[in-house]
Short mmCIF file of C-alpha atoms and ligand atoms in Angstrom, two decimals:
data_model
loop_
_atom_site.label_atom_id
_atom_site.label_comp_id
_atom_site.label_asym_id
_atom_site.label_seq_id
_atom_site.Cartn_x
_atom_site.Cartn_y
_atom_site.Cartn_z
CA MET A 1 122.54 251.32 37.50
CA LYS A 2 119.54 250.34 39.58
CA ILE A 3 117.57 253.42 40.59
CA LEU A 4 114.52 253.90 42.83
CA VAL A 5 112.32 256.99 42.63
CA ILE A 6 110.09 257.85 45.62
CA GLY A 7 106.59 259.19 44.88
CA SER A 8 103.54 258.47 42.78
CA GLY A 9 102.55 261.48 40.67
CA GLY A 10 103.04 263.04 37.27
CA ARG A 11 106.33 264.53 38.42
CA GLU A 12 107.70 261.11 39.32
CA HIS A 13 106.49 259.69 36.00
CA ALA A 14 108.36 262.47 34.17
CA ILE A 15 111.55 261.86 36.18
CA LEU A 16 111.40 258.11 35.47
CA TRP A 17 110.59 258.71 31.78
CA LYS A 18 113.75 260.78 31.50
CA LEU A 19 115.91 258.40 33.58
CA LYS A 20 114.77 255.51 31.38
CA GLN A 21 116.46 257.15 28.37
CA SER A 22 119.86 256.88 30.05
CA PRO A 23 122.16 254.12 28.76
CA ARG A 24 123.44 253.80 32.33
CA VAL A 25 120.13 252.57 33.72
CA THR A 26 119.58 248.82 33.97
CA LYS A 27 116.55 248.76 36.28
CA LEU A 28 114.06 251.31 37.55
CA TYR A 29 111.87 251.02 40.63
CA CYS A 30 109.22 253.39 41.95
CA ALA A 31 107.68 253.44 45.45
CA PRO A 32 104.74 253.40 45.35
CA GLY A 33 104.27 254.53 41.72
CA ASN A 34 101.03 254.45 39.70
CA GLY A 35 99.43 252.78 36.68
CA GLY A 36 101.43 254.61 34.00
CA ILE A 37 104.69 254.39 35.93
CA SER A 38 104.29 250.59 36.09
CA GLU A 39 104.96 250.49 32.34
CA ILE A 40 108.52 251.78 32.73
CA ALA A 41 109.45 250.90 36.32
CA GLU A 42 108.73 248.14 38.79
CA CYS A 43 106.29 249.60 41.31
CA VAL A 44 107.09 248.63 44.89
CA PRO A 45 104.30 248.69 47.48
CA VAL A 46 106.21 250.80 50.02
CA ASN A 47 104.69 254.08 51.20
CA ALA A 48 106.59 257.27 50.25
CA MET A 49 106.81 258.21 53.95
CA ASP A 50 108.02 254.80 55.16
CA ILE A 51 111.68 255.71 55.70
CA ASP A 52 112.65 252.38 57.29
CA GLY A 53 110.87 250.46 54.55
CA ILE A 54 112.63 252.42 51.81
CA VAL A 55 116.05 251.98 53.43
CA ARG A 56 115.41 248.23 53.84
CA PHE A 57 114.28 247.83 50.22
CA SER A 58 117.26 249.85 48.90
CA ARG A 59 119.68 247.65 50.85
CA GLU A 60 117.98 244.42 49.79
CA LYS A 61 118.18 245.36 46.11
CA ASP A 62 121.64 246.90 46.46
CA LEU A 63 120.46 250.05 44.67
CA ASP A 64 122.90 252.50 43.11
CA MET A 65 120.73 255.58 43.63
CA VAL A 66 117.49 256.65 45.30
CA VAL A 67 115.75 259.82 44.10
CA VAL A 68 113.47 261.35 46.74
CA ALA A 69 111.03 263.52 44.78
CA PRO A 70 108.21 264.69 47.13
CA ASP A 71 108.43 267.33 49.86
CA ASP A 72 107.13 265.26 52.81
CA PRO A 73 109.81 262.51 52.86
CA LEU A 74 112.51 265.15 52.23
CA ALA A 75 111.29 267.19 55.20
CA ALA A 76 111.12 264.01 57.30
CA GLY A 77 114.80 263.18 56.64
CA MET A 78 114.61 260.32 54.15
CA VAL A 79 117.82 261.40 52.42
CA ASP A 80 119.65 261.54 55.78
CA ALA A 81 118.48 258.00 56.60
CA LEU A 82 119.55 256.64 53.19
CA GLU A 83 122.95 258.32 53.38
CA ASN A 84 123.48 257.05 56.91
CA ALA A 85 122.83 253.56 55.57
CA GLY A 86 125.48 254.09 52.87
CA ILE A 87 123.01 254.50 49.99
CA ARG A 88 123.52 257.23 47.38
CA ALA A 89 120.47 259.47 47.62
CA PHE A 90 119.37 262.43 45.51
CA GLY A 91 117.69 265.31 47.34
CA PRO A 92 118.40 267.71 50.19
CA ARG A 93 118.96 266.53 53.75
CA LYS A 94 116.35 267.42 56.33
CA ASN A 95 118.22 270.50 57.57
CA ALA A 96 118.23 271.92 54.01
CA ALA A 97 114.71 270.78 53.00
CA VAL A 98 113.51 273.20 55.69
CA ILE A 99 113.83 275.93 53.05
CA GLU A 100 110.44 274.65 51.84
CA ALA A 101 109.12 273.03 55.01
CA SER A 102 109.17 276.28 57.03
CA LYS A 103 108.16 279.61 55.52
CA VAL A 104 109.34 281.37 58.69
CA PHE A 105 112.78 279.85 58.10
CA SER A 106 112.88 280.84 54.43
CA LYS A 107 111.65 284.39 55.07
CA ASP A 108 114.21 284.90 57.86
CA LEU A 109 116.93 283.51 55.57
CA MET A 110 116.04 285.92 52.76
CA LYS A 111 115.95 288.86 55.15
CA LYS A 112 119.32 287.98 56.69
CA TYR A 113 121.03 287.59 53.30
CA ASN A 114 119.25 290.42 51.45
CA ILE A 115 117.53 288.13 48.96
CA PRO A 116 114.61 290.08 47.44
CA SER A 117 111.20 288.95 48.72
CA ALA A 118 107.99 290.45 50.13
CA ALA A 119 108.20 292.34 53.45
CA TYR A 120 106.75 290.22 56.28
CA GLU A 121 106.17 289.57 59.95
CA SER A 122 105.92 286.13 61.52
CA PHE A 123 103.72 285.09 64.45
CA SER A 124 103.37 282.13 66.77
CA ASP A 125 100.23 283.25 68.58
CA SER A 126 96.95 284.24 67.00
CA LYS A 127 96.22 287.21 69.27
CA THR A 128 99.38 289.10 68.29
CA ALA A 129 98.82 288.16 64.65
CA MET A 130 95.27 289.56 64.77
CA GLU A 131 96.42 292.82 66.36
CA TYR A 132 98.95 293.13 63.56
CA VAL A 133 96.60 292.45 60.63
CA LYS A 134 94.17 295.06 62.00
CA ILE A 135 96.73 297.79 61.31
CA ALA A 136 98.63 296.25 58.37
CA LYS A 137 98.35 297.57 54.84
CA LEU A 138 95.85 295.75 52.56
CA PRO A 139 95.78 293.55 50.60
CA LEU A 140 98.00 291.20 52.56
CA VAL A 141 98.96 287.53 52.35
CA VAL A 142 98.66 285.07 55.24
CA LYS A 143 100.74 281.89 54.95
CA ALA A 144 100.88 278.81 57.14
CA ASP A 145 104.49 278.09 58.12
CA GLY A 146 104.60 274.40 57.22
CA LEU A 147 103.75 272.08 54.32
CA ALA A 148 100.08 272.39 53.34
CA LEU A 149 99.85 270.86 49.84
CA GLY A 150 100.24 274.32 48.28
CA LYS A 151 96.98 275.42 49.91
CA GLY A 152 98.29 277.27 52.97
CA VAL A 153 98.42 280.70 51.29
CA LEU A 154 95.49 283.09 51.71
CA ILE A 155 95.30 286.43 49.94
CA CYS A 156 93.20 288.86 51.96
CA ASN A 157 91.63 292.04 50.57
CA THR A 158 89.90 293.16 53.75
CA THR A 159 90.69 293.20 57.46
CA GLU A 160 87.81 290.75 58.04
CA GLU A 161 89.31 288.30 55.57
CA ALA A 162 92.71 288.64 57.20
CA LEU A 163 91.28 288.03 60.68
CA SER A 164 89.40 284.98 59.50
CA ALA A 165 92.54 283.67 57.71
CA VAL A 166 94.51 283.94 60.96
CA LYS A 167 91.67 282.25 62.85
CA SER A 168 91.29 279.37 60.40
CA ILE A 169 95.03 278.63 60.29
CA MET A 170 96.03 279.24 63.92
CA GLU A 171 92.89 278.56 65.95
CA ASP A 172 90.80 276.19 63.82
CA LYS A 173 94.05 274.51 62.69
CA LYS A 174 92.88 274.09 59.09
CA PHE A 175 96.35 272.90 58.08
CA GLY A 176 97.14 271.10 61.34
CA ALA A 177 100.60 271.59 62.81
CA ALA A 178 101.66 273.47 59.64
CA GLY A 179 99.73 276.42 61.05
CA GLN A 180 101.37 276.71 64.47
CA ARG A 181 103.22 279.69 63.06
CA ILE A 182 102.25 282.03 60.24
CA VAL A 183 103.87 284.59 58.01
CA VAL A 184 101.97 287.75 57.10
CA GLU A 185 103.35 289.22 53.90
CA GLU A 186 103.08 292.32 51.82
CA PHE A 187 101.02 291.71 48.65
CA MET A 188 103.15 291.92 45.51
CA THR A 189 102.12 292.21 41.87
CA GLY A 190 103.59 291.04 38.57
CA PRO A 191 103.87 287.97 36.38
CA GLU A 192 104.96 284.71 38.02
CA VAL A 193 107.70 282.41 36.78
CA SER A 194 108.95 279.09 38.11
CA VAL A 195 112.64 278.41 37.80
CA LEU A 196 113.88 275.01 38.94
CA ALA A 197 117.61 274.78 39.47
CA PHE A 198 120.11 271.97 39.95
CA THR A 199 122.57 272.56 42.77
CA ASP A 200 125.26 270.55 44.51
CA GLY A 201 125.81 273.27 47.11
CA LYS A 202 128.74 274.65 45.12
CA SER A 203 127.30 275.49 41.70
CA VAL A 204 123.75 276.31 40.75
CA VAL A 205 122.46 275.58 37.23
CA PRO A 206 118.97 276.91 36.45
CA MET A 207 116.74 274.82 34.19
CA VAL A 208 114.58 276.34 31.46
CA SER A 209 111.78 278.48 32.92
CA SER A 210 108.15 277.47 33.20
CA GLN A 211 104.79 278.71 34.35
CA ASP A 212 102.21 276.89 36.44
CA HIS A 213 98.39 277.35 36.47
CA LYS A 214 97.22 276.94 40.06
CA ARG A 215 93.50 277.73 39.84
CA ALA A 216 90.99 275.03 38.95
CA PHE A 217 89.20 276.84 36.07
CA ASP A 218 89.94 278.89 32.97
CA ASN A 219 91.02 282.52 33.39
CA ASP A 220 92.39 281.72 36.85
CA GLN A 221 88.96 281.20 38.39
CA GLY A 222 88.05 278.77 41.16
CA LEU A 223 90.03 277.21 43.97
CA ASN A 224 93.78 276.72 44.16
CA THR A 225 94.92 273.24 43.11
CA GLY A 226 98.24 271.42 43.05
CA GLY A 227 98.57 272.76 39.46
CA MET A 228 96.28 272.31 36.43
CA GLY A 229 98.92 272.70 33.73
CA ALA A 230 102.19 274.34 32.79
CA PHE A 231 104.20 275.53 29.85
CA SER A 232 107.87 276.16 29.15
CA PRO A 233 109.58 278.52 28.53
CA SER A 234 107.96 281.55 30.16
CA ARG A 235 107.35 284.39 27.72
CA VAL A 236 108.40 287.08 30.18
CA TYR A 237 111.59 285.60 31.62
CA THR A 238 114.36 287.05 29.47
CA LYS A 239 118.08 286.29 29.45
CA GLU A 240 118.68 289.59 31.27
CA LEU A 241 116.22 288.62 33.99
CA GLN A 242 117.90 285.25 34.31
CA GLU A 243 121.25 286.97 34.82
CA GLU A 244 119.74 289.28 37.41
CA CYS A 245 118.13 286.34 39.26
CA MET A 246 121.42 284.43 39.20
CA ARG A 247 123.14 287.38 40.85
CA THR A 248 120.46 288.48 43.31
CA ILE A 249 118.61 285.25 44.12
CA PHE A 250 119.98 281.88 42.94
CA VAL A 251 123.64 282.14 43.94
CA PRO A 252 122.90 284.08 47.16
CA THR A 253 120.38 281.41 48.24
CA VAL A 254 122.85 278.54 47.78
CA ASN A 255 125.56 280.54 49.56
CA ALA A 256 123.19 281.47 52.39
CA MET A 257 122.38 277.81 53.01
CA ASN A 258 126.10 277.00 53.19
CA LEU A 259 126.70 279.86 55.63
CA GLU A 260 123.86 278.54 57.80
CA GLY A 261 125.53 275.12 57.89
CA ARG A 262 122.74 273.63 55.77
CA PRO A 263 124.38 272.82 52.42
CA PHE A 264 121.68 272.18 49.82
CA LYS A 265 122.08 269.37 47.28
CA GLY A 266 119.25 268.61 44.89
CA ILE A 267 116.66 270.80 43.22
CA ILE A 268 115.70 274.26 44.43
CA TYR A 269 112.45 275.49 42.92
CA PHE A 270 112.38 279.28 42.86
CA GLY A 271 108.81 280.60 42.68
CA LEU A 272 109.40 284.14 41.44
CA MET A 273 107.29 287.24 40.92
CA LEU A 274 108.58 289.80 38.45
CA THR A 275 107.52 292.91 40.37
CA PRO A 276 107.94 296.53 39.26
CA ASP A 277 110.93 296.60 41.67
CA GLY A 278 112.56 293.56 40.08
CA PRO A 279 112.30 289.80 40.56
CA LYS A 280 111.39 288.65 44.07
CA VAL A 281 110.99 285.23 45.68
CA LEU A 282 107.41 284.11 46.37
CA GLU A 283 108.45 280.74 47.70
CA TYR A 284 111.14 278.10 47.66
CA ASN A 285 110.50 274.42 47.13
CA ALA A 286 113.16 271.83 47.89
CA ARG A 287 112.24 269.60 44.93
CA PHE A 288 110.99 269.39 41.37
CA GLY A 289 107.60 271.09 40.87
CA ASP A 290 104.48 269.32 39.71
CA PRO A 291 103.41 269.87 36.89
CA GLU A 292 106.43 272.05 35.96
CA THR A 293 108.67 268.98 35.73
CA GLN A 294 106.42 267.56 33.01
CA VAL A 295 107.28 270.50 30.72
CA VAL A 296 110.91 270.99 31.76
CA LEU A 297 112.37 267.47 31.59
CA PRO A 298 111.08 266.73 28.05
CA ARG A 299 113.22 269.70 26.95
CA LEU A 300 116.39 268.45 28.66
CA GLU A 301 119.03 267.11 26.30
CA THR A 302 121.56 265.89 28.88
CA ASP A 303 121.34 262.48 30.58
CA LEU A 304 119.52 263.04 33.90
CA VAL A 305 121.47 260.20 35.57
CA GLU A 306 124.67 262.04 34.79
CA ILE A 307 123.28 265.21 36.39
CA PHE A 308 121.99 263.45 39.53
CA ASP A 309 125.29 261.62 39.85
CA ALA A 310 127.28 264.86 39.54
CA ILE A 311 125.13 266.54 42.19
CA ILE A 312 125.50 263.68 44.66
CA GLY A 313 129.27 263.68 44.02
CA GLU A 314 129.42 267.52 44.26
CA LYS A 315 130.81 267.81 40.73
CA LEU A 316 127.98 269.69 39.07
CA GLY A 317 130.42 272.38 37.90
CA THR A 318 132.29 269.85 35.75
CA ILE A 319 129.42 268.83 33.47
CA ASP A 320 127.61 270.59 30.62
CA ILE A 321 123.83 270.70 30.72
CA SER A 322 122.03 271.44 27.47
CA TRP A 323 118.42 272.06 26.49
CA LYS A 324 116.39 271.60 23.33
CA GLN A 325 115.28 274.74 21.50
CA ASN A 326 111.61 273.82 21.69
CA CYS A 327 108.52 274.51 23.78
CA ALA A 328 106.32 272.28 25.91
CA VAL A 329 102.76 272.46 27.20
CA CYS A 330 101.25 270.14 29.83
CA VAL A 331 97.49 270.03 30.50
CA VAL A 332 96.29 268.22 33.60
CA MET A 333 93.14 266.10 33.23
CA ALA A 334 91.55 265.99 36.67
CA SER A 335 88.68 264.12 38.27
CA GLY A 336 85.39 266.06 38.33
CA GLY A 337 85.15 267.92 41.66
CA TYR A 338 88.91 268.25 42.24
CA PRO A 339 90.40 269.98 44.28
CA GLU A 340 87.42 269.17 46.51
CA GLY A 341 85.68 265.78 46.69
CA TYR A 342 85.79 263.46 43.68
CA VAL A 343 85.07 259.85 42.75
CA LYS A 344 87.87 257.40 41.86
CA GLY A 345 87.85 254.22 39.81
CA TYR A 346 86.52 255.38 36.43
CA LYS A 347 87.92 253.60 33.38
CA ILE A 348 90.24 255.69 31.18
CA THR A 349 90.07 255.11 27.44
CA GLY A 350 91.93 256.49 24.43
CA LEU A 351 95.47 256.37 25.81
CA GLU A 352 96.67 253.93 23.10
CA ALA A 353 96.55 256.68 20.46
CA ILE A 354 99.10 258.68 22.45
CA LYS A 355 101.52 255.85 23.04
CA SER A 356 102.29 255.52 19.38
CA SER A 357 102.67 259.20 18.53
CA ASN A 358 105.74 261.39 18.66
CA ASN A 359 106.32 264.33 20.96
CA ILE A 360 103.22 263.66 23.01
CA ILE A 361 103.49 261.99 26.37
CA ALA A 362 100.72 261.12 28.81
CA PHE A 363 102.32 261.39 32.23
CA HIS A 364 100.18 259.60 34.78
CA ALA A 365 99.41 261.36 38.08
CA GLY A 366 96.54 259.44 39.70
CA THR A 367 95.91 256.21 37.83
CA LYS A 368 96.00 252.51 38.54
CA LYS A 369 96.29 249.61 36.12
CA GLU A 370 94.17 246.48 36.42
CA ASN A 371 93.92 243.73 33.81
CA GLU A 372 95.61 245.91 31.19
CA GLU A 373 93.08 248.74 31.73
CA TYR A 374 93.68 252.11 33.39
CA TYR A 375 91.39 253.59 36.04
CA THR A 376 91.32 257.01 37.72
CA ASN A 377 92.87 256.93 41.18
CA GLY A 378 93.39 260.54 42.29
CA GLY A 379 92.43 264.18 41.86
CA ARG A 380 94.94 264.93 39.16
CA VAL A 381 94.72 261.95 36.81
CA LEU A 382 96.91 262.65 33.76
CA GLY A 383 99.35 265.33 32.66
CA VAL A 384 99.23 265.27 28.88
CA THR A 385 102.34 266.95 27.50
CA ALA A 386 103.30 267.99 23.98
CA VAL A 387 106.54 269.46 22.68
CA ALA A 388 106.72 271.50 19.48
CA GLU A 389 108.66 274.34 17.89
CA ASP A 390 106.48 276.94 19.63
CA ILE A 391 103.86 277.15 22.38
CA GLU A 392 100.96 277.57 19.96
CA ASN A 393 101.72 274.31 18.17
CA ALA A 394 102.37 272.51 21.43
CA ARG A 395 98.95 273.73 22.60
CA LYS A 396 97.26 272.46 19.44
CA LYS A 397 98.92 269.07 19.78
CA VAL A 398 98.11 268.66 23.43
CA TYR A 399 94.42 269.58 23.09
CA ASN A 400 94.10 267.40 20.03
CA ALA A 401 95.52 264.46 22.00
CA ILE A 402 93.24 265.15 24.96
CA SER A 403 90.14 265.07 22.75
CA ALA A 404 90.78 261.33 22.26
CA ILE A 405 91.09 260.55 25.98
CA TYR A 406 87.99 259.87 28.03
CA PHE A 407 87.00 259.18 31.61
CA LYS A 408 83.75 260.05 33.35
CA ASP A 409 83.54 263.65 34.63
CA ALA A 410 87.04 264.51 33.37
CA HIS A 411 87.85 268.16 33.83
CA TYR A 412 90.70 270.20 32.36
CA ARG A 413 91.52 273.84 31.62
CA LYS A 414 91.29 275.00 28.00
CA ASP A 415 93.60 278.00 28.42
CA ILE A 416 96.94 276.47 29.40
CA GLY A 417 99.76 278.28 27.62
CA ILE A 418 97.75 281.31 26.52
CA LYS A 419 98.74 283.72 29.29
P1 LIG B 1 103.21 280.24 47.45
O1 LIG B 1 102.74 278.85 47.78
O2 LIG B 1 103.91 280.93 48.56
O3 LIG B 1 103.94 280.32 46.14
O4 LIG B 1 101.88 281.04 47.14
C1 LIG B 1 100.90 280.57 46.23
C2 LIG B 1 100.46 281.69 45.32
O5 LIG B 1 99.96 282.79 46.08
C3 LIG B 1 101.60 282.28 44.50
O6 LIG B 1 101.84 281.54 43.34
C4 LIG B 1 101.08 283.67 44.24
O7 LIG B 1 100.18 283.66 43.15
C5 LIG B 1 100.33 284.01 45.50
N1 LIG B 1 101.19 284.77 46.43
C6 LIG B 1 101.98 284.27 47.41
N2 LIG B 1 102.62 285.25 48.06
C7 LIG B 1 102.24 286.40 47.50
C8 LIG B 1 102.56 287.77 47.73
N3 LIG B 1 103.38 288.14 48.70
N4 LIG B 1 101.98 288.68 46.93
C9 LIG B 1 101.12 288.33 45.96
N5 LIG B 1 100.76 287.07 45.70
C10 LIG B 1 101.32 286.10 46.45
N1 LIG B 2 103.39 273.38 41.01
C1 LIG B 2 103.79 273.90 42.25
C2 LIG B 2 104.52 272.94 43.10
O1 LIG B 2 105.00 271.91 42.67
O2 LIG B 2 104.68 273.23 44.28
#
């Protein structure tokens, strides 16, 4: 099979790394890809949002499958366009990707179908929103409705903070059109768990659990980032909790989307908080998470092509999906300054040592390759991942591997996997 993956980050590298192990794959492409991805797939200079360009390329190469990994092209309808052109595409259609692309939609869905989540109100004008936050219970959480690179969520401890959050999102348009509407939510407490799940709209099969680290610095200090590291499995997500989530969240969500006439095929990422009142949904994503994918897919035993194929063909219920009994830790090496301003183009050294060793993988997020050398090319540069029999040993391995990798001003958290 000839398969194209859309995107250019560590998540896409992990997906391609896993696809490459399938005996059914004859050729892999990635649009646009990155330096590390170019070692296992042919990188195609087509932008991830260029729907016409992707459809044209897929036709030209007579591709057997296109995997749309990032949120933006999913929300823009890339899967719809590919399907309309007769190309087998993996990912939700636009009308289902809205579960991530609009928080107002997802909150209304959960309310309508009794799926546990924080209490909320939604607003489309700033004046009404401000009147509301003046009397609402603190702390509260203000969220931009649309896609905002994971940064559109503001936790407010005082009324002043809440008013300024509403102002910055709705009036100053900090997140552009994503902030035309907002959700104001009750603040919840408890440990967080990410559960990614395969679904073909009929069955839903959760993957092994994982935990992300969103803040830039150790001990959850500093600004929110796209994710500075992850580990799998979560220590707090028991079998009993998984059964409860299946019953109260996972199956009801897939059913709700069907009842709304928006059948969901692809990956649903359930961002969960294990509150004193039971597990509740923090957010849905309509795709694999980044960097969660980098710790989940290395633990997958089953051929990923077989799973994608079964989902597209709506036969997920007929296959067995199995996981390795191990643990994985991924530490993101970022450019100095990230998530704010940073410099690109520094040479990366020390990656050769990793290539030859077992159970350690350097997934590339923001790199480019020139004359056989790698250079930094983004905020998150590498996601170094180790698998081992337990988290502690995976941590040791990953930090040992990182100590050999160098680029100027590299920054990474030292506490991934401890919490
Ligand atoms: P989200 O993008 O909606 O997952 O939000 C980003 C982060 O904000 C989450 O991972 C939580 O740590 C935090 N968060 C979001 N909503 C709430 C809430 N209702 N209560 C407490 N924390 C929240
Ligand atoms: N790591 C969080 C996300 O992918 O949205």
